[in-house]
PDB file of C-alpha atoms in Angstrom:
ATOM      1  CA  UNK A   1       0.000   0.000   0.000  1.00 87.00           C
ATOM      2  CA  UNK A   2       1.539   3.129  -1.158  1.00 93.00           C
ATOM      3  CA  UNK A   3       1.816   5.881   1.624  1.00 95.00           C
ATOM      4  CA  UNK A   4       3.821   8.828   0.659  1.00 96.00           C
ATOM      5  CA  UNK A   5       6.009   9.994  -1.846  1.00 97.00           C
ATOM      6  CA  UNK A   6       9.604  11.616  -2.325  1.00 97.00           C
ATOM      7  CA  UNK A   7      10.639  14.413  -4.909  1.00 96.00           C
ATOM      8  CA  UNK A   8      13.990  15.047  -6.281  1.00 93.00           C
ATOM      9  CA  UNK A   9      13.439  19.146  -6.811  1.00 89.00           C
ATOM     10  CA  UNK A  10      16.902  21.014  -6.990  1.00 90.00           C
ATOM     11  CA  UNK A  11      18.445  17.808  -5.703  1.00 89.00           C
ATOM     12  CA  UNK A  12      16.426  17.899  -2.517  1.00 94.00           C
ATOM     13  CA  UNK A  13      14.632  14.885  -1.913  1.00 96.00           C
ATOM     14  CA  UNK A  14      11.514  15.721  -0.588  1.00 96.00           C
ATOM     15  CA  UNK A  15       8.093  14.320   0.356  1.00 97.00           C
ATOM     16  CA  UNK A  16       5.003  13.163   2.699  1.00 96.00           C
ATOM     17  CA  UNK A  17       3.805  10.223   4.312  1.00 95.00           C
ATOM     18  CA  UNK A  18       0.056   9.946   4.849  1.00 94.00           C
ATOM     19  CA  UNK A  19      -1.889   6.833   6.616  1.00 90.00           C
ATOM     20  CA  UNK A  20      -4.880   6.283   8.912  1.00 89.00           C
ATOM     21  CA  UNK A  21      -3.072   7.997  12.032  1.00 87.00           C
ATOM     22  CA  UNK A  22       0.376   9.334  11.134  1.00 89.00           C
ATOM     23  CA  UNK A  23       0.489  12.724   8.648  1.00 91.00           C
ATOM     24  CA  UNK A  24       4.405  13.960   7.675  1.00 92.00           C
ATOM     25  CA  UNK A  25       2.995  16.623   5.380  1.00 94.00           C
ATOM     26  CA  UNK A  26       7.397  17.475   5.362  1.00 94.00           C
ATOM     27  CA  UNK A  27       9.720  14.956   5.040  1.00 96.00           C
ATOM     28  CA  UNK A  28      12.848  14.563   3.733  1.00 97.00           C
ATOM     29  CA  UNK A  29      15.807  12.081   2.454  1.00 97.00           C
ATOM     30  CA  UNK A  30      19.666  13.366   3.945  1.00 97.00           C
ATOM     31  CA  UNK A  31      22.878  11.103   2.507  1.00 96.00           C
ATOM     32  CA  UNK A  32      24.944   9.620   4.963  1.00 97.00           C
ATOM     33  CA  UNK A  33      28.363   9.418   4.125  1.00 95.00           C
ATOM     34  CA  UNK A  34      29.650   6.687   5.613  1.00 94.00           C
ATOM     35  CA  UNK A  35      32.771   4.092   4.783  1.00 94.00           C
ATOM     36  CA  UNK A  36      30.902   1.604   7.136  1.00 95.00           C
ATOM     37  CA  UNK A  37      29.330  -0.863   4.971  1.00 91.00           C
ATOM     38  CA  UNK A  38      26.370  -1.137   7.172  1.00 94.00           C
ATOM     39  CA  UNK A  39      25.733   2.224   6.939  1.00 95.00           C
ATOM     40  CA  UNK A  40      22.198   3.693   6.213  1.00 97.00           C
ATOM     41  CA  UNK A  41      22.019   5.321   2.651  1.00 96.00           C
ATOM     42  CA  UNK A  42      19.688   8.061   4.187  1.00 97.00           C
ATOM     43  CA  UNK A  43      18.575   9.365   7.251  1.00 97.00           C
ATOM     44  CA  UNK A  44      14.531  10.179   7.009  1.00 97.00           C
ATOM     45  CA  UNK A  45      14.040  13.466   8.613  1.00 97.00           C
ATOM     46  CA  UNK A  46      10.730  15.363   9.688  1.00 95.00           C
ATOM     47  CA  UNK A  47       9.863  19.054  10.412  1.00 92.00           C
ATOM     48  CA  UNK A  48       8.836  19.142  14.497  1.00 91.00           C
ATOM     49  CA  UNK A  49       6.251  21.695  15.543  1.00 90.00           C
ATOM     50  CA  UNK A  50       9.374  24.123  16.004  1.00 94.00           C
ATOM     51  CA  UNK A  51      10.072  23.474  12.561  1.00 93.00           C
ATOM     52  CA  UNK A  52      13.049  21.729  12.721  1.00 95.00           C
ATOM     53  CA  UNK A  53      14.519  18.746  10.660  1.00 96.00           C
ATOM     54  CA  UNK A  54      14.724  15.918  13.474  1.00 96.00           C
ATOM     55  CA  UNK A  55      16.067  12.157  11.933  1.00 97.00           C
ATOM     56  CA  UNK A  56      12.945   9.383  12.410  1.00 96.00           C
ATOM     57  CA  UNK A  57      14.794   6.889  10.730  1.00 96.00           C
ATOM     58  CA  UNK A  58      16.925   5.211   8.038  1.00 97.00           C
ATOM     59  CA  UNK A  59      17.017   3.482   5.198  1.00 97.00           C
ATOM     60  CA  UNK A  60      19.248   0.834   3.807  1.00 97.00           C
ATOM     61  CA  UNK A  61      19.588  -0.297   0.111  1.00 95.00           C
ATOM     62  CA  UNK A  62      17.870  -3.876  -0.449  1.00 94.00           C
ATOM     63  CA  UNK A  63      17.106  -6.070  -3.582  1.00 94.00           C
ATOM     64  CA  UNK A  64      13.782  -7.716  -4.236  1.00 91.00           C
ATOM     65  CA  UNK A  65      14.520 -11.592  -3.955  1.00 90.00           C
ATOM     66  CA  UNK A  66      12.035 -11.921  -6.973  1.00 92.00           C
ATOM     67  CA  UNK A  67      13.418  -9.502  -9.764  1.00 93.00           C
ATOM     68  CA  UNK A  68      16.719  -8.042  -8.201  1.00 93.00           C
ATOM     69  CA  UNK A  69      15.024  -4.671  -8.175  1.00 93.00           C
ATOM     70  CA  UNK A  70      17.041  -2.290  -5.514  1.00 95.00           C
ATOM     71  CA  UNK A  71      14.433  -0.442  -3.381  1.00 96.00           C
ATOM     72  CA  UNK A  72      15.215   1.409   0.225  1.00 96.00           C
ATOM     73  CA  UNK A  73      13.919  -0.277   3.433  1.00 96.00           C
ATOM     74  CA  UNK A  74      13.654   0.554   6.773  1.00 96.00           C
ATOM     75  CA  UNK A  75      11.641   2.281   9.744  1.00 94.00           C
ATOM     76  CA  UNK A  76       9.797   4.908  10.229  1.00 94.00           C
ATOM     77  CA  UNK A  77      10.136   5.814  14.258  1.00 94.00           C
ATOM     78  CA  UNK A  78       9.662   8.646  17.017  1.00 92.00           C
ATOM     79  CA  UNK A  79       8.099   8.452  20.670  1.00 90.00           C
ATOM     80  CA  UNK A  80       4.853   9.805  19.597  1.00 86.00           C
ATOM     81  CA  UNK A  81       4.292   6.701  17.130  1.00 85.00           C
ATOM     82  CA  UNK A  82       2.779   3.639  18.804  1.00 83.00           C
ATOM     83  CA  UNK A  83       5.544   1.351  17.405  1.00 86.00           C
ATOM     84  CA  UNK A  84       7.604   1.612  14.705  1.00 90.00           C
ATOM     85  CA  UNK A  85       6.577   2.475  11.078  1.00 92.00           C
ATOM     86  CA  UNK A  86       8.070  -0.238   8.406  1.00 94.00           C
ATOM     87  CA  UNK A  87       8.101   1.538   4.643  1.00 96.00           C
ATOM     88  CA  UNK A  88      10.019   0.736   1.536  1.00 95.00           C
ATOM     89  CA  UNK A  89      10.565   3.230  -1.278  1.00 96.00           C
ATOM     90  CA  UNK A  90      11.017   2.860  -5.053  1.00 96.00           C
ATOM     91  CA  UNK A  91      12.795   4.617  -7.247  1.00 95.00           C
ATOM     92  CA  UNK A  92      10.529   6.710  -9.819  1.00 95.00           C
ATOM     93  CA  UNK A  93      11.700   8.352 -13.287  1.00 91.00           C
ATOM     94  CA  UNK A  94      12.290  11.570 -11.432  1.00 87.00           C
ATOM     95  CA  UNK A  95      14.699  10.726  -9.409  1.00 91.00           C
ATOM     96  CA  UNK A  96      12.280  10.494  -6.391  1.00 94.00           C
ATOM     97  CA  UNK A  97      10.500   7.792  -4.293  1.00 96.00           C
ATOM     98  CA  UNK A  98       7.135   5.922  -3.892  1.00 96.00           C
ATOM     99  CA  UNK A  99       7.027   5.386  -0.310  1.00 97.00           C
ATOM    100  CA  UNK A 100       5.184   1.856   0.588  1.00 96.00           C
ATOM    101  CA  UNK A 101       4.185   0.629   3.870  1.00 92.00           C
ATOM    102  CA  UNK A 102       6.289  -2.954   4.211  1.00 78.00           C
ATOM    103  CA  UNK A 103       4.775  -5.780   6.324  1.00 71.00           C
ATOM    104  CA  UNK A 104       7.862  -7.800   8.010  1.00 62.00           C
ATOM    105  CA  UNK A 105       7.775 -11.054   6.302  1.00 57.00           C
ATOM    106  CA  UNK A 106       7.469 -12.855   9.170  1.00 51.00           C
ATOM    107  CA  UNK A 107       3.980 -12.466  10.962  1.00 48.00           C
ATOM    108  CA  UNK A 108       5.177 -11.960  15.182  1.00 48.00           C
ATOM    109  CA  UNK A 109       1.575 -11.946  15.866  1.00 50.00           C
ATOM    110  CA  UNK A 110       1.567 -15.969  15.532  1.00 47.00           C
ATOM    111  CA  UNK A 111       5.280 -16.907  16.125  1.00 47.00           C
ATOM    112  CA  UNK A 112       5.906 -16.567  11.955  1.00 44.00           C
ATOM    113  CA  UNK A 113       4.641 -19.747   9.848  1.00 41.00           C
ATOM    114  CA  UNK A 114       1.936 -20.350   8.163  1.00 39.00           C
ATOM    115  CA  UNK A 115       4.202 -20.522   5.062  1.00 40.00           C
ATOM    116  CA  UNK A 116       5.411 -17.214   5.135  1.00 40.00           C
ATOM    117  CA  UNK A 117       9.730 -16.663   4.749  1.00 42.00           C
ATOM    118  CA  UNK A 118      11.490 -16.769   7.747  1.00 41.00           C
ATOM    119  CA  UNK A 119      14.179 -13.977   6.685  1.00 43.00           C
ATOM    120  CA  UNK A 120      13.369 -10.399   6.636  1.00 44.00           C
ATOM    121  CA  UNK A 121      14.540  -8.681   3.383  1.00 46.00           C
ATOM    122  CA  UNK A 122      17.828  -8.620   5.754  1.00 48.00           C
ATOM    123  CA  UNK A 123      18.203 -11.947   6.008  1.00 48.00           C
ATOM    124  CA  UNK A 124      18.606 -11.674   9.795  1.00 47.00           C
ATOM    125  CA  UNK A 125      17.440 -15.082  10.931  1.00 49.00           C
ATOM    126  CA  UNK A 126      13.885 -14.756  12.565  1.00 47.00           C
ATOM    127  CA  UNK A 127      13.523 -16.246  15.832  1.00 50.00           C
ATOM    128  CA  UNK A 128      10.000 -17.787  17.659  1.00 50.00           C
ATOM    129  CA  UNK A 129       7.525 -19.850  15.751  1.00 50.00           C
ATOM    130  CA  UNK A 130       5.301 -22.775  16.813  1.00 52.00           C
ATOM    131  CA  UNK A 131       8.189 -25.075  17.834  1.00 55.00           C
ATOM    132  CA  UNK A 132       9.552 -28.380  17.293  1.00 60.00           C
ATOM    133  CA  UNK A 133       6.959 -30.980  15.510  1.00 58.00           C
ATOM    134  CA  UNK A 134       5.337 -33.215  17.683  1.00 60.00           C
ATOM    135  CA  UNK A 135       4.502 -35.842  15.066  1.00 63.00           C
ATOM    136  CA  UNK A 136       7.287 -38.531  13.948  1.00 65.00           C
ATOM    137  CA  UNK A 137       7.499 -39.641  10.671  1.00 68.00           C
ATOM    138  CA  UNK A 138       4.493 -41.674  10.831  1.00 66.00           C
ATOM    139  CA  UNK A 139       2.465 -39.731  12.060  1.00 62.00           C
ATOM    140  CA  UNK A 140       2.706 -40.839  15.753  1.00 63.00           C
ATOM    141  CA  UNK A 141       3.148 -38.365  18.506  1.00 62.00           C
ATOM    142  CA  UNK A 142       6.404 -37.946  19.947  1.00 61.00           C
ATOM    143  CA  UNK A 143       7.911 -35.817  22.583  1.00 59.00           C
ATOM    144  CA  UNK A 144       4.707 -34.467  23.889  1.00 51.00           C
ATOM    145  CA  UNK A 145       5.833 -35.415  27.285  1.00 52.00           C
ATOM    146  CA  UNK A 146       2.539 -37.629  28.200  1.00 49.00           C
ATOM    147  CA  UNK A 147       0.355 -40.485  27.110  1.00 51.00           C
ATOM    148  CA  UNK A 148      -2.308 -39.335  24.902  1.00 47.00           C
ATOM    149  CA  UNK A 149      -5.642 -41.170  25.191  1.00 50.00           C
ATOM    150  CA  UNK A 150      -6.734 -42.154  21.689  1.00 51.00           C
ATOM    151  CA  UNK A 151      -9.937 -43.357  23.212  1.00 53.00           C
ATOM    152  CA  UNK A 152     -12.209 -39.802  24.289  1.00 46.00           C
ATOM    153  CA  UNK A 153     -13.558 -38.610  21.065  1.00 51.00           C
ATOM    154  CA  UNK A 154     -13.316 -34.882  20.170  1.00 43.00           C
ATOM    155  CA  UNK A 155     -16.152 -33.115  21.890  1.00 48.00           C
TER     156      UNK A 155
END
């Protein structure tokens, strides 16, 4: 779902991000210039009500696993958000930015699953999930720690 944009206008990178509860009528893109490898490519920056620039995030460079497209990603964040704000921008013919919102990959609600990737577009390895299978390769349980009674029907 697309949220926002960024403009390249006299090599300012400029822009808004709009959703349900969170307006940035002013944001913008700043370079970091960094020899660190793991460096952000930008810092996102905001106007506060004083109308200063203050950084609410970063974004690193990231390929899509599909088509190799490079796209920014990273987080949107400030005390007065609930939680964090996950976007992705791509690259438009003007130089600029279509700002999406990103879903993590892995669902934390349920543990991850469901057959949904456990990497992020990071490839940090994910940790929780449902577990270890309790079913052996017949189809038995194992490891469940008890004797299951086969015998009460589902009720």
């Amino acid at each position: 779902m697309n949220i926002g944009e960024i403009r390249n206008v006299n090599d300012r990178l400029t822009g808004s991000i709009a959703t349900r509860t969170i307006d940035l009528p002013r944001i913008g893109l700043r370079k970091v210039e960094s020899m660190n490898p793991k460096a952000p490519v930008y810092e996102v920056l905001a106007l506060n009500v004083a109308r200063r620039w203050v950084q609410i995030g970063a974004l690193w460079e990231a390929a899509s696993k599909k088509t190799g497209e490079i796209f920014l990603a990273g987080n949107i964040d400030d005390p007065s958000l609930p939680e964090p704000l996950p976007v992705a921008m791509f690259p438009v013919e003007d130089g600029g930015y279509t700002i999406a919102w990103r879903r993590e990959t892995v669902r934390g609600d349920f543990g991850g699953g469901f057959g949904a990737n456990t990497r992020s577009y990071d490839e940090r390895p994910q940790t929780g999930g449902f577990g270890d299978s309790t079913a052996g390769p017949a189809g038995e349980l194992v490891g469940a720690g008890g004797d299951v009674d086969d015998e009460v029907p589902f009720g």
